[in-house]
Amino acid sequence: MSVRLGVIMDPISAIHYAKDSTLAMLLAAQARGWSLSYFEQRDVWLRDGVAWGRARPLTVQADPAGWFALGEPVALRLGELDAILMRKDPPFDTEYIYTTYILERAEAQGAQVINRPRGLRDMNEKVYTAWFPQCCAPTLITRDMADMAAFLAEHGKIVCKPLHGMGGRSIFVLERHDKNTGVVLETLTDYGQRFAIAQRYLPEIATGGDTRVLLVDGEPLPFGLARIPLPHDNRGNLAAGARAEVRALTDRERWLAAEIGPTLAAAGMLFVGLDVIGGFVTEINVTSPTGIREIEKQHPIDIGGRLMEAIERRLARAAR
């Protein structure tokens, strides 16, 4: 199948070659003979209801000394593309939301967008866990500092974080009677003006880490990426210095994927990362999940290729 694939991402010149999952996807697409068009957020716009983009032809290669080449930009209707990867990293701010509106118009005009724009807006990576309480440890989302303090008193040790953060930023672990509790809750909620999330602390993070379980069209890959915190840190994030270890999925992790994956696939979320600690889902990552390159380095599995196959299936169904 000949496919015209667009990608909206952060500047490709600034990606981390060895770890970038978007590059793995683009290499897999190009290996299939697909044509690639590159956009940054500033390159897309709406005119009279039509989604447009300033596309630059893109070629990629598996070479850390030079992994891409861009052609001259040309304006095109985004709906003329067969598929578009939305791979702009968080923060999930108003500019990101505006981009999803443009992509929703592109979707209405013929393009398959991965992941689906409406899902990107609706499925906040921390809040959306509430749709699957059977998969999660006790969780509280509130602006009320007294309620968060009561939650801490109930569980003895909790993790608190903002709803918009990523990469381990602004994650706090609080224990009962911690003298920093007041200032942490004030900081996270801006004195009760912003929602924040609190979860029961899961001690398995220290030894088992935070495992990223990748789903392609609702189906889990056989291996997960465990991010194990440094001895002096609580955060299972590679950006915060955690150590990566690839492991076969446990029965519990497969069950979690079976509980969540079909709902995500039905909503058009083709590439998703579940964060799992101690057998509980803590986040459902839909914006720009990573982990492909780390897993592929240790196991001969073409994750990007599996995603392209899923896109082909979606395109074939849409053409019927």
XYZ file of N, CA, C and O in Angstrom, residues 12 23 26-27 30 34-38 56-62 66-71:
92
model
N 12.913 18.111 14.458
C 13.577 16.827 14.286
C 15.080 16.942 14.476
O 15.746 15.972 14.842
N 11.179 8.833 15.526
C 12.119 8.453 14.476
C 11.964 6.973 14.131
O 12.009 6.593 12.949
N 9.027 6.680 11.869
C 9.286 7.203 10.526
C 10.182 6.257 9.729
O 9.978 6.067 8.517
N 11.156 5.655 10.378
C 12.009 4.681 9.693
C 11.176 3.486 9.225
O 11.371 2.977 8.106
N 9.048 4.638 6.179
C 9.860 4.797 4.973
C 10.283 3.436 4.412
O 10.341 3.253 3.194
N 6.542 4.387 2.051
C 5.623 5.492 2.255
C 6.362 6.817 2.058
O 7.557 6.937 2.368
N 5.663 7.817 1.581
C 6.230 9.160 1.486
C 5.954 9.915 2.782
O 4.881 9.776 3.374
N 6.934 10.711 3.219
C 6.852 11.392 4.502
C 6.816 12.901 4.317
O 7.586 13.458 3.514
N 5.934 13.556 5.070
C 5.860 15.011 5.097
C 6.000 15.480 6.539
O 5.352 14.934 7.444
N 6.823 16.484 6.750
C 7.195 16.941 8.089
C 6.565 18.292 8.386
O 6.564 19.197 7.546
N 7.105 19.818 4.466
C 8.453 19.642 3.931
C 8.703 18.154 3.712
O 8.578 17.363 4.647
N 9.005 17.759 2.470
C 9.316 16.346 2.232
C 10.446 15.898 3.160
O 11.427 16.621 3.344
N 10.288 14.716 3.736
C 11.226 14.224 4.739
C 11.750 12.854 4.342
O 10.990 11.981 3.909
N 13.052 12.679 4.476
C 13.655 11.352 4.407
C 14.439 11.136 5.699
O 14.993 12.083 6.265
N 14.453 9.889 6.162
C 15.142 9.563 7.410
C 16.090 8.400 7.166
O 15.931 7.627 6.219
N 17.084 8.282 8.037
C 18.023 7.170 7.958
C 18.547 6.843 9.345
O 18.567 7.699 10.233
N 18.953 5.594 9.514
C 19.449 5.124 10.812
C 20.931 5.459 10.938
O 21.801 4.589 10.883
N 23.579 11.842 11.106
C 22.654 12.610 10.266
C 21.454 11.761 9.939
O 21.513 10.900 9.049
N 20.370 11.954 10.674
C 19.229 11.035 10.586
C 18.064 11.569 9.759
O 17.041 10.896 9.644
N 18.207 12.751 9.145
C 17.075 13.268 8.370
C 17.552 14.248 7.305
O 18.654 14.811 7.386
N 16.696 14.427 6.309
C 16.888 15.484 5.310
C 15.510 16.028 4.965
O 14.536 15.261 4.835
N 15.419 17.346 4.831
C 14.152 18.007 4.538
C 14.216 18.703 3.186
O 15.239 19.304 2.832
N 13.099 18.629 2.438
C 12.993 19.338 1.178
C 12.368 20.703 1.368
O 12.137 21.166 2.488
